[in-house]
PDB file of C-alpha atoms and ligand atoms in Angstrom:
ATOM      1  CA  UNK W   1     136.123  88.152 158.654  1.00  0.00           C
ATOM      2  CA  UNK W   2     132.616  87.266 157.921  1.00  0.00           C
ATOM      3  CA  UNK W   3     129.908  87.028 160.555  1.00  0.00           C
ATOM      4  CA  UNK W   4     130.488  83.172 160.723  1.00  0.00           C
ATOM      5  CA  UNK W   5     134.021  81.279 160.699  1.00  0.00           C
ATOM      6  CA  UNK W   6     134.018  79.224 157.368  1.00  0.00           C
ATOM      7  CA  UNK W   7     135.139  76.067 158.174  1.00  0.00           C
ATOM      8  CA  UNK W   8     136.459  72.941 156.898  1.00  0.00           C
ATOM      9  CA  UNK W   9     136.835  69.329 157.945  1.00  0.00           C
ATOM     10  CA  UNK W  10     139.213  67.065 156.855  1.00  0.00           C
ATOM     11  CA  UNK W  11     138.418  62.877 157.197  1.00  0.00           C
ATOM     12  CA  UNK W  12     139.351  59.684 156.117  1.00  0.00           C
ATOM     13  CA  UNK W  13     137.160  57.204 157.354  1.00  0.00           C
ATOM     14  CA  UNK W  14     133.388  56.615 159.009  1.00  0.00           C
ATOM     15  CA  UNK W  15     132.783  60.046 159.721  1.00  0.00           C
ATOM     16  CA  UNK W  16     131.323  60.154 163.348  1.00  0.00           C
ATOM     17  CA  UNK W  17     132.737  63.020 164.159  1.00  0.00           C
ATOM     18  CA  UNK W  18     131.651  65.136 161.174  1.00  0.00           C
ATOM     19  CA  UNK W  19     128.190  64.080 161.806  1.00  0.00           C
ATOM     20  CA  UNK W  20     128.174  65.282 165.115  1.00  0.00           C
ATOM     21  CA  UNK W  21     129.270  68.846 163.553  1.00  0.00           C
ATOM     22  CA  UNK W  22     126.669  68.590 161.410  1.00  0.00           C
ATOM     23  CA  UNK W  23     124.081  67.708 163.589  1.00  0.00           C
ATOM     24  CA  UNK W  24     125.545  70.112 166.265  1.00  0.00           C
ATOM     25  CA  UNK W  25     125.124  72.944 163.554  1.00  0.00           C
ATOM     26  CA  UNK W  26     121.449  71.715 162.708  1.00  0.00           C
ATOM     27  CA  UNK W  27     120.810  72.345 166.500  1.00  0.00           C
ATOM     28  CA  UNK W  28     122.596  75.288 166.765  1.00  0.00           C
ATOM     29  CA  UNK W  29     125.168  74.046 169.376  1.00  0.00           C
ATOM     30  CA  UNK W  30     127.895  75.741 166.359  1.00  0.00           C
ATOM     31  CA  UNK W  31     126.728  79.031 165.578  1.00  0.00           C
ATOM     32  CA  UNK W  32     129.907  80.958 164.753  1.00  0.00           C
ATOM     33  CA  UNK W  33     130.761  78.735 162.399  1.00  0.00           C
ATOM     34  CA  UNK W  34     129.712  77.002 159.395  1.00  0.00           C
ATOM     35  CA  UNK W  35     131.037  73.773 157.308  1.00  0.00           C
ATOM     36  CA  UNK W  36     131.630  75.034 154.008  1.00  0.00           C
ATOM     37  CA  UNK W  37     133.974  72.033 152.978  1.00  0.00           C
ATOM     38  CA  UNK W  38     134.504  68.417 153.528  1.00  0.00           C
ATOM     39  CA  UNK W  39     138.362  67.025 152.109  1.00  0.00           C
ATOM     40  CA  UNK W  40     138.771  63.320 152.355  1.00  0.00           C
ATOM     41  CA  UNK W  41     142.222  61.947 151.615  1.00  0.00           C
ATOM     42  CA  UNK W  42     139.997  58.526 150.688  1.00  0.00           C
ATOM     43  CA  UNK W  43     137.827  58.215 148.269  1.00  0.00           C
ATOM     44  CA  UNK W  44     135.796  55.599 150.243  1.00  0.00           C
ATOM     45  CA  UNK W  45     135.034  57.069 153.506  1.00  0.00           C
ATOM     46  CA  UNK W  46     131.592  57.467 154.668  1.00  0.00           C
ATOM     47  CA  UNK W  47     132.379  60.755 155.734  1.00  0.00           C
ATOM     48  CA  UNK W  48     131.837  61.791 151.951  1.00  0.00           C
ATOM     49  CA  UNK W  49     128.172  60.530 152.088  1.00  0.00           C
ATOM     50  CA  UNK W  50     127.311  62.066 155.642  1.00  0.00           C
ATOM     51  CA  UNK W  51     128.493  65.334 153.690  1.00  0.00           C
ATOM     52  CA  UNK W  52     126.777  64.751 150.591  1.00  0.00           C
ATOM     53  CA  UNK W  53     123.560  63.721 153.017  1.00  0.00           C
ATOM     54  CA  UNK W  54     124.228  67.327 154.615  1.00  0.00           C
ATOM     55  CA  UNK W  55     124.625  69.093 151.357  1.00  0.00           C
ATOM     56  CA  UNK W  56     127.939  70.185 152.183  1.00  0.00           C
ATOM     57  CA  UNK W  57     130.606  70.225 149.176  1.00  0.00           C
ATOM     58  CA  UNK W  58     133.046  67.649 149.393  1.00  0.00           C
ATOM     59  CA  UNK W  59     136.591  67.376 147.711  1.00  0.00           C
ATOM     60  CA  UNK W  60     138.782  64.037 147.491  1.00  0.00           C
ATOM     61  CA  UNK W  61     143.037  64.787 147.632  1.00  0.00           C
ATOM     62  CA  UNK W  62     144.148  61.311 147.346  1.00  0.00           C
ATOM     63  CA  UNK W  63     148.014  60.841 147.808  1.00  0.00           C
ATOM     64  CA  UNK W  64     147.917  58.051 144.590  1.00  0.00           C
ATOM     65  CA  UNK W  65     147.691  61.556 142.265  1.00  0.00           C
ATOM     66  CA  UNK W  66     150.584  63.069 144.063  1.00  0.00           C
ATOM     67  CA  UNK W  67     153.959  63.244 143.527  1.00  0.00           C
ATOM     68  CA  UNK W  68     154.673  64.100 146.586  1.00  0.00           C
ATOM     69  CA  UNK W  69     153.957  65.304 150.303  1.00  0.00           C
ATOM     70  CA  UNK W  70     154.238  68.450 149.175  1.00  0.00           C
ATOM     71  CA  UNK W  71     152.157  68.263 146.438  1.00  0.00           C
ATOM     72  CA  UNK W  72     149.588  66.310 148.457  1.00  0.00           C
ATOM     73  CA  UNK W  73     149.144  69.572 150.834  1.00  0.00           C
ATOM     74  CA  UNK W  74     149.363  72.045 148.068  1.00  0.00           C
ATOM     75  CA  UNK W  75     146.202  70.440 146.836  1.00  0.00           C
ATOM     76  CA  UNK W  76     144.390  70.107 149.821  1.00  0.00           C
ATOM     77  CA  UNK W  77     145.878  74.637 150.039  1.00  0.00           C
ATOM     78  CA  UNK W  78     144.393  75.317 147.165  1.00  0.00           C
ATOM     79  CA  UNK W  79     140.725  73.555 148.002  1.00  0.00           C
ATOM     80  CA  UNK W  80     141.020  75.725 151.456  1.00  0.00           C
ATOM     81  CA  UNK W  81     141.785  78.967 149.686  1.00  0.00           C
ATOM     82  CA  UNK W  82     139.215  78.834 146.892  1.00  0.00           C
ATOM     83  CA  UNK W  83     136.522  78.231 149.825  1.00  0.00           C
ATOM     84  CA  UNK W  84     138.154  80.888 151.983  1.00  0.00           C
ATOM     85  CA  UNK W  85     138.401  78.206 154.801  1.00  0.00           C
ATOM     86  CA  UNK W  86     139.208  79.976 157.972  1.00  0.00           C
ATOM     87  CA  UNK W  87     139.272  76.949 160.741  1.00  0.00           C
ATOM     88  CA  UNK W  88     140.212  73.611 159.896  1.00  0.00           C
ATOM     89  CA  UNK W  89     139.074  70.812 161.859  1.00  0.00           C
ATOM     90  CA  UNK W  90     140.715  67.488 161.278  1.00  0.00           C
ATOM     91  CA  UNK W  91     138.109  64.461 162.328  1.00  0.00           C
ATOM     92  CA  UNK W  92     139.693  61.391 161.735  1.00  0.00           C
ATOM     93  CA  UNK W  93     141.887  62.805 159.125  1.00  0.00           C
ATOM     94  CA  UNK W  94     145.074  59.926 159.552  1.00  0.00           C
ATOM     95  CA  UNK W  95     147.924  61.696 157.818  1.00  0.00           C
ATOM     96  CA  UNK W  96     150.478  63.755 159.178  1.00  0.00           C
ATOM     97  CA  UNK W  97     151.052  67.354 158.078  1.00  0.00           C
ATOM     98  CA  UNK W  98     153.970  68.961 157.122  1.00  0.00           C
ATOM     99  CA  UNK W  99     155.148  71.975 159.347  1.00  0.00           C
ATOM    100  CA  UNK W 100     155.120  74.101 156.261  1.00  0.00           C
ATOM    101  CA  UNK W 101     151.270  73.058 155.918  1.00  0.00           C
ATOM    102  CA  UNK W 102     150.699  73.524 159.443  1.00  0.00           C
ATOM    103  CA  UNK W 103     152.579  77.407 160.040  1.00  0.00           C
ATOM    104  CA  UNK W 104     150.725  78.448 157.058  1.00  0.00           C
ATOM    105  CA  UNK W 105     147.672  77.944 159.395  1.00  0.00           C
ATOM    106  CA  UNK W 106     148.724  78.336 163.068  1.00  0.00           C
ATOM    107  CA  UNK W 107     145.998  78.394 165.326  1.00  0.00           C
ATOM    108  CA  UNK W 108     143.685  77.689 162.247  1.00  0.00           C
ATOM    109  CA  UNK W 109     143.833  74.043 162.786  1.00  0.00           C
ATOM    110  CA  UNK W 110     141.999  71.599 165.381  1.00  0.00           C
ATOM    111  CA  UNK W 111     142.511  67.898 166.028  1.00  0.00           C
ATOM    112  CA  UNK W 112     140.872  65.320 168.108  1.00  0.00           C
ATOM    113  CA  UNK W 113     142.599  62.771 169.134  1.00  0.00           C
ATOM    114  CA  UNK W 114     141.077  59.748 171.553  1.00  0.00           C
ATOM    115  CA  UNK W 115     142.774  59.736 174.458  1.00  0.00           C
ATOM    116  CA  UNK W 116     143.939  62.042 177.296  1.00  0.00           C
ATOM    117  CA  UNK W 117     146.680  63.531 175.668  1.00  0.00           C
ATOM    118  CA  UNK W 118     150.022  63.039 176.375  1.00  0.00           C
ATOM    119  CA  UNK W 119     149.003  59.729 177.130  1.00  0.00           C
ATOM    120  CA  UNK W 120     149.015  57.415 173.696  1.00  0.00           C
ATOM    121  CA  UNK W 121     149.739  59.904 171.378  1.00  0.00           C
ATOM    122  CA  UNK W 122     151.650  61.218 168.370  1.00  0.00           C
ATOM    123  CA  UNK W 123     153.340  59.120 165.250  1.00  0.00           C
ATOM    124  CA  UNK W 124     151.897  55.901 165.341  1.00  0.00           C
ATOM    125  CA  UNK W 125     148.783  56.600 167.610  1.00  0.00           C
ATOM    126  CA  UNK W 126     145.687  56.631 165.823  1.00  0.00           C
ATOM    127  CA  UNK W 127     141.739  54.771 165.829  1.00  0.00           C
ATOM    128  CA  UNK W 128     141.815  51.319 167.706  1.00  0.00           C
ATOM    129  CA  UNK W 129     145.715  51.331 168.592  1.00  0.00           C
ATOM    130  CA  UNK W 130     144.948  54.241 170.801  1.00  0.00           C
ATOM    131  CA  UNK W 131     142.749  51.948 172.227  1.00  0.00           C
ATOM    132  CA  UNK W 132     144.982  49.179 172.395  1.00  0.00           C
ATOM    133  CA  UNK W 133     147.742  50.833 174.211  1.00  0.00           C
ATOM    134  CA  UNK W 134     145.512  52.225 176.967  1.00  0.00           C
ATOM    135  CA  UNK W 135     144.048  48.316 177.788  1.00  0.00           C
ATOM    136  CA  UNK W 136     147.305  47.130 177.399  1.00  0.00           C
ATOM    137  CA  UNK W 137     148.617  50.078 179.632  1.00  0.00           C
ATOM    138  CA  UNK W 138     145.962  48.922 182.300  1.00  0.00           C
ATOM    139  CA  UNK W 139     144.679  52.351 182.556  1.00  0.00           C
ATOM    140  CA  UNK W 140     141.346  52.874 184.628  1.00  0.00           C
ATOM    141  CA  UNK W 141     140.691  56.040 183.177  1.00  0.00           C
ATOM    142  CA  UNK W 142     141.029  57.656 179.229  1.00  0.00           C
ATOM    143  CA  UNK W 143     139.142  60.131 177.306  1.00  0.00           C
ATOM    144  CA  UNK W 144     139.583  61.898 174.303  1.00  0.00           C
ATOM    145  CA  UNK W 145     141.239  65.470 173.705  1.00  0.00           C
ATOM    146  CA  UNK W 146     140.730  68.388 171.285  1.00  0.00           C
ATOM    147  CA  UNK W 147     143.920  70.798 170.664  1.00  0.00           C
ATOM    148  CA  UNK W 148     145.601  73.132 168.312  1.00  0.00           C
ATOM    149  CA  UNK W 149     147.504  71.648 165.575  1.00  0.00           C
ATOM    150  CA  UNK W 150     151.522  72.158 165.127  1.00  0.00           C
ATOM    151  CA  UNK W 151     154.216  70.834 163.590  1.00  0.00           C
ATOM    152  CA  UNK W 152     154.223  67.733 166.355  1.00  0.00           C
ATOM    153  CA  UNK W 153     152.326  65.252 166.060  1.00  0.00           C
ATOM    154  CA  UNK W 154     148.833  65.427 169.041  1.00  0.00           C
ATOM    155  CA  UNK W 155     151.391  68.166 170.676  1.00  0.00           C
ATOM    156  CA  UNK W 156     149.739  71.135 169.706  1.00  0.00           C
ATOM    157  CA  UNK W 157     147.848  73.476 172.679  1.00  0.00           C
ATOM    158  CA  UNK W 158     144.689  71.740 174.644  1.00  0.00           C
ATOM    159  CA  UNK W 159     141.850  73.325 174.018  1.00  0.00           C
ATOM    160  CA  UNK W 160     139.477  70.871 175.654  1.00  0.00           C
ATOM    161  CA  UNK W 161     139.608  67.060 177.085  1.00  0.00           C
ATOM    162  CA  UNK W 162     137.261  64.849 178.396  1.00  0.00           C
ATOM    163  CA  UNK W 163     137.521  61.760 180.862  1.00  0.00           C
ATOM    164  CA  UNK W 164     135.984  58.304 180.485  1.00  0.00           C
ATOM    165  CA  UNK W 165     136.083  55.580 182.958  1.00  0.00           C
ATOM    166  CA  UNK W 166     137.431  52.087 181.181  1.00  0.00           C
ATOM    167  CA  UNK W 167     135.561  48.704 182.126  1.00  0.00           C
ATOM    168  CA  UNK W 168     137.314  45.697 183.108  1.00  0.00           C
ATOM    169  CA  UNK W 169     135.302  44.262 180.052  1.00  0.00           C
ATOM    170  CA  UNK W 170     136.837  46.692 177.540  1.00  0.00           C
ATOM    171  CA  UNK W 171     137.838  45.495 174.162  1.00  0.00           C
ATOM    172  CA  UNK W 172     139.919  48.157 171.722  1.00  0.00           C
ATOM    173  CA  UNK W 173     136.501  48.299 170.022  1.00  0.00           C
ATOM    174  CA  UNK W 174     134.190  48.543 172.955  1.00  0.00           C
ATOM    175  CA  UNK W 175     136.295  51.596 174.591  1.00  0.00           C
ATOM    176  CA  UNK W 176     136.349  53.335 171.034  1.00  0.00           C
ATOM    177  CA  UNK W 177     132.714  53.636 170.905  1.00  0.00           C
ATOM    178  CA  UNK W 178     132.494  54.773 174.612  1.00  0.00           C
ATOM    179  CA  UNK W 179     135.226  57.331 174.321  1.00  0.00           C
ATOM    180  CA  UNK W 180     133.261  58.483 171.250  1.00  0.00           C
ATOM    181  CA  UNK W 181     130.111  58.800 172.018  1.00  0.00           C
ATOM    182  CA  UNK W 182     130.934  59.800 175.834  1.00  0.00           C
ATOM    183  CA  UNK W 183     133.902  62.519 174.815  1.00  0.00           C
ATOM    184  CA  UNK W 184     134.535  63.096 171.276  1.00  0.00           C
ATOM    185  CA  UNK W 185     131.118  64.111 170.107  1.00  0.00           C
ATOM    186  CA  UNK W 186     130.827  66.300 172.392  1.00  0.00           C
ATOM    187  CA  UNK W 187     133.805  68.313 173.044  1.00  0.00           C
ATOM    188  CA  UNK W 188     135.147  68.416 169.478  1.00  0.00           C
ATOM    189  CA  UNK W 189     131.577  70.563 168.591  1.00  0.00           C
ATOM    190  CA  UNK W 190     131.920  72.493 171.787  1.00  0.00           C
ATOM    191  CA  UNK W 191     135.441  73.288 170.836  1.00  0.00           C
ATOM    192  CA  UNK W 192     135.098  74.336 167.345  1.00  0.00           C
ATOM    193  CA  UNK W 193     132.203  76.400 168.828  1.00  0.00           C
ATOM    194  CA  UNK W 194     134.631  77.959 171.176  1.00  0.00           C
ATOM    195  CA  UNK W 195     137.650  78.587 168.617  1.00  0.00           C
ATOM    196  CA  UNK W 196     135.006  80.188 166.238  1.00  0.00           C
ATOM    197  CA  UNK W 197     133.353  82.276 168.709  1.00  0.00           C
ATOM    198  CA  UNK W 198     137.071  83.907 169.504  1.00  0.00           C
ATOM    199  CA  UNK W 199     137.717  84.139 165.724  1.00  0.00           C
ATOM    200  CA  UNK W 200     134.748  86.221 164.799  1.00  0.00           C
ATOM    201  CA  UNK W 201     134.628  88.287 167.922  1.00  0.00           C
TER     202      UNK W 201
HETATM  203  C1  GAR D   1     138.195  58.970 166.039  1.00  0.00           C
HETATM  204  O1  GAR D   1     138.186  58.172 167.178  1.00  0.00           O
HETATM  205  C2  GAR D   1     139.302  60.003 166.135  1.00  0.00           C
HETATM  206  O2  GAR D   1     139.494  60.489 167.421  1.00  0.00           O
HETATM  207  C3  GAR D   1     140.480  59.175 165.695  1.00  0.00           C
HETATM  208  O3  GAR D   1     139.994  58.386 164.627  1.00  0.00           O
HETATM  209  C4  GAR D   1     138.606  58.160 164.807  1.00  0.00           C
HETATM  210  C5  GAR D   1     137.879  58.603 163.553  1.00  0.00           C
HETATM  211  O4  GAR D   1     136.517  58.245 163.603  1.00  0.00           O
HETATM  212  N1  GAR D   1     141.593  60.005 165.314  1.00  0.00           N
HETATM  213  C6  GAR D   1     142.849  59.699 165.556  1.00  0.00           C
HETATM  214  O5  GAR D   1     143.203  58.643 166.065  1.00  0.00           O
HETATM  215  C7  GAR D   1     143.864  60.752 165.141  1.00  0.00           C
HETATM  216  N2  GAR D   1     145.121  60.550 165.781  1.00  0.00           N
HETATM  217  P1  GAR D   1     135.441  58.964 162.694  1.00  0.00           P
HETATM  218  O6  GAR D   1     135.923  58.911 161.246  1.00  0.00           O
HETATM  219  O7  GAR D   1     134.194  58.118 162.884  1.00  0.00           O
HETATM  220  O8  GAR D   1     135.256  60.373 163.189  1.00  0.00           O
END
């Protein structure tokens, strides 16, 4: 392997989480690593301008041009193997993977996933219903999570969580941002810091 991981991120939407890759790279909080690759499943998502912005090459696999599931992943396959990705992170990537997609790259692939996992998780979890479910759970306490990817849904092996403290305030919206900015920012660079460290060494 080369002296840094190559890495790729796959999004969907606003992209917070890829920029705080990118800016944990620019401060050298990822050193083992490197984004070589952004894939968006959406054509619109910011995420493709935070990349651009970055000067990172970016690749759209949008389902519309697929016939299939299958299909779908053997684009996004081929787009990972002509950039020689070694670790992909998904960051607000909302579509399921096949466990075909996900064998070929056990151990290759991180998630993160808002909320203490196995709390509000897998098919049918995802951005503000996360949220939803925890208020409407009456939870004092959620967080955010960062684990392996297999072929169940969020049920892959924790590589890192983080706690944050819900207000009686809290609206879906309000604890999103919090559990961002508070957990996911943080732990998903730390993480892909620490998977990449153990790849290359
Ligand atoms: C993040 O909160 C991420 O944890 C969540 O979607 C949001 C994407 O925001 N992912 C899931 O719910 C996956 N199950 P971003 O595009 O600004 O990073």
């Amino acid at each position: 392997m080369s002296k840094k991981a190559r890495i790729a991120v796959l999004v969907s939407g606003g992209g917070t989480n890829l920029q705080a890759l990118i800016n944990a790279q620019n401060k050298g909080v990822i050193n083992s690593g490197k984004i070589e690759l952004v894939i968006s499943n959406n054509s619109n998502a910011f995420a493709l301008q935070r990349a651009e912005k970055a000067s990172i090459d970016t690749a759209c696999v949008l389902k519309k041009d697929c016939t299939d599931q299958n299909d779908f992943e053997n684009k996004i396959i081929k787009k990972l193997e002509e950039y020689k990705i070694d670790l992909i992170v998904l960051a607000g990537f909302m579509s399921i993977l096949s466990q075909s997609f996900t064998s070929k790259y056990a151990n290759r692939i991180i998630n993160v996933h808002p909320s203490l996992i196995p709390s509000f998780c897998g098919k049918g979890f995802y951005g503000l219903k996360v949220h939803q479910a925890a208020l409407e759970k009456g939870v004092k306490v959620t967080g955010a999570t960062v684990h392996f990817v297999n072929e169940i849904p969020d049920g892959g092996e924790i590589i890192m969580q983080k706690a944050v403290n819900i207000k009686e305030d809290d609206t879906p919206q309000t604890l999103q941002k919090r559990v961002m900015r508070l957990a996911e920012w943080k732990i998903l660079p730390a993480a892909v810091e620490q998977v990449c460290n153990k790849m290359i060494s």
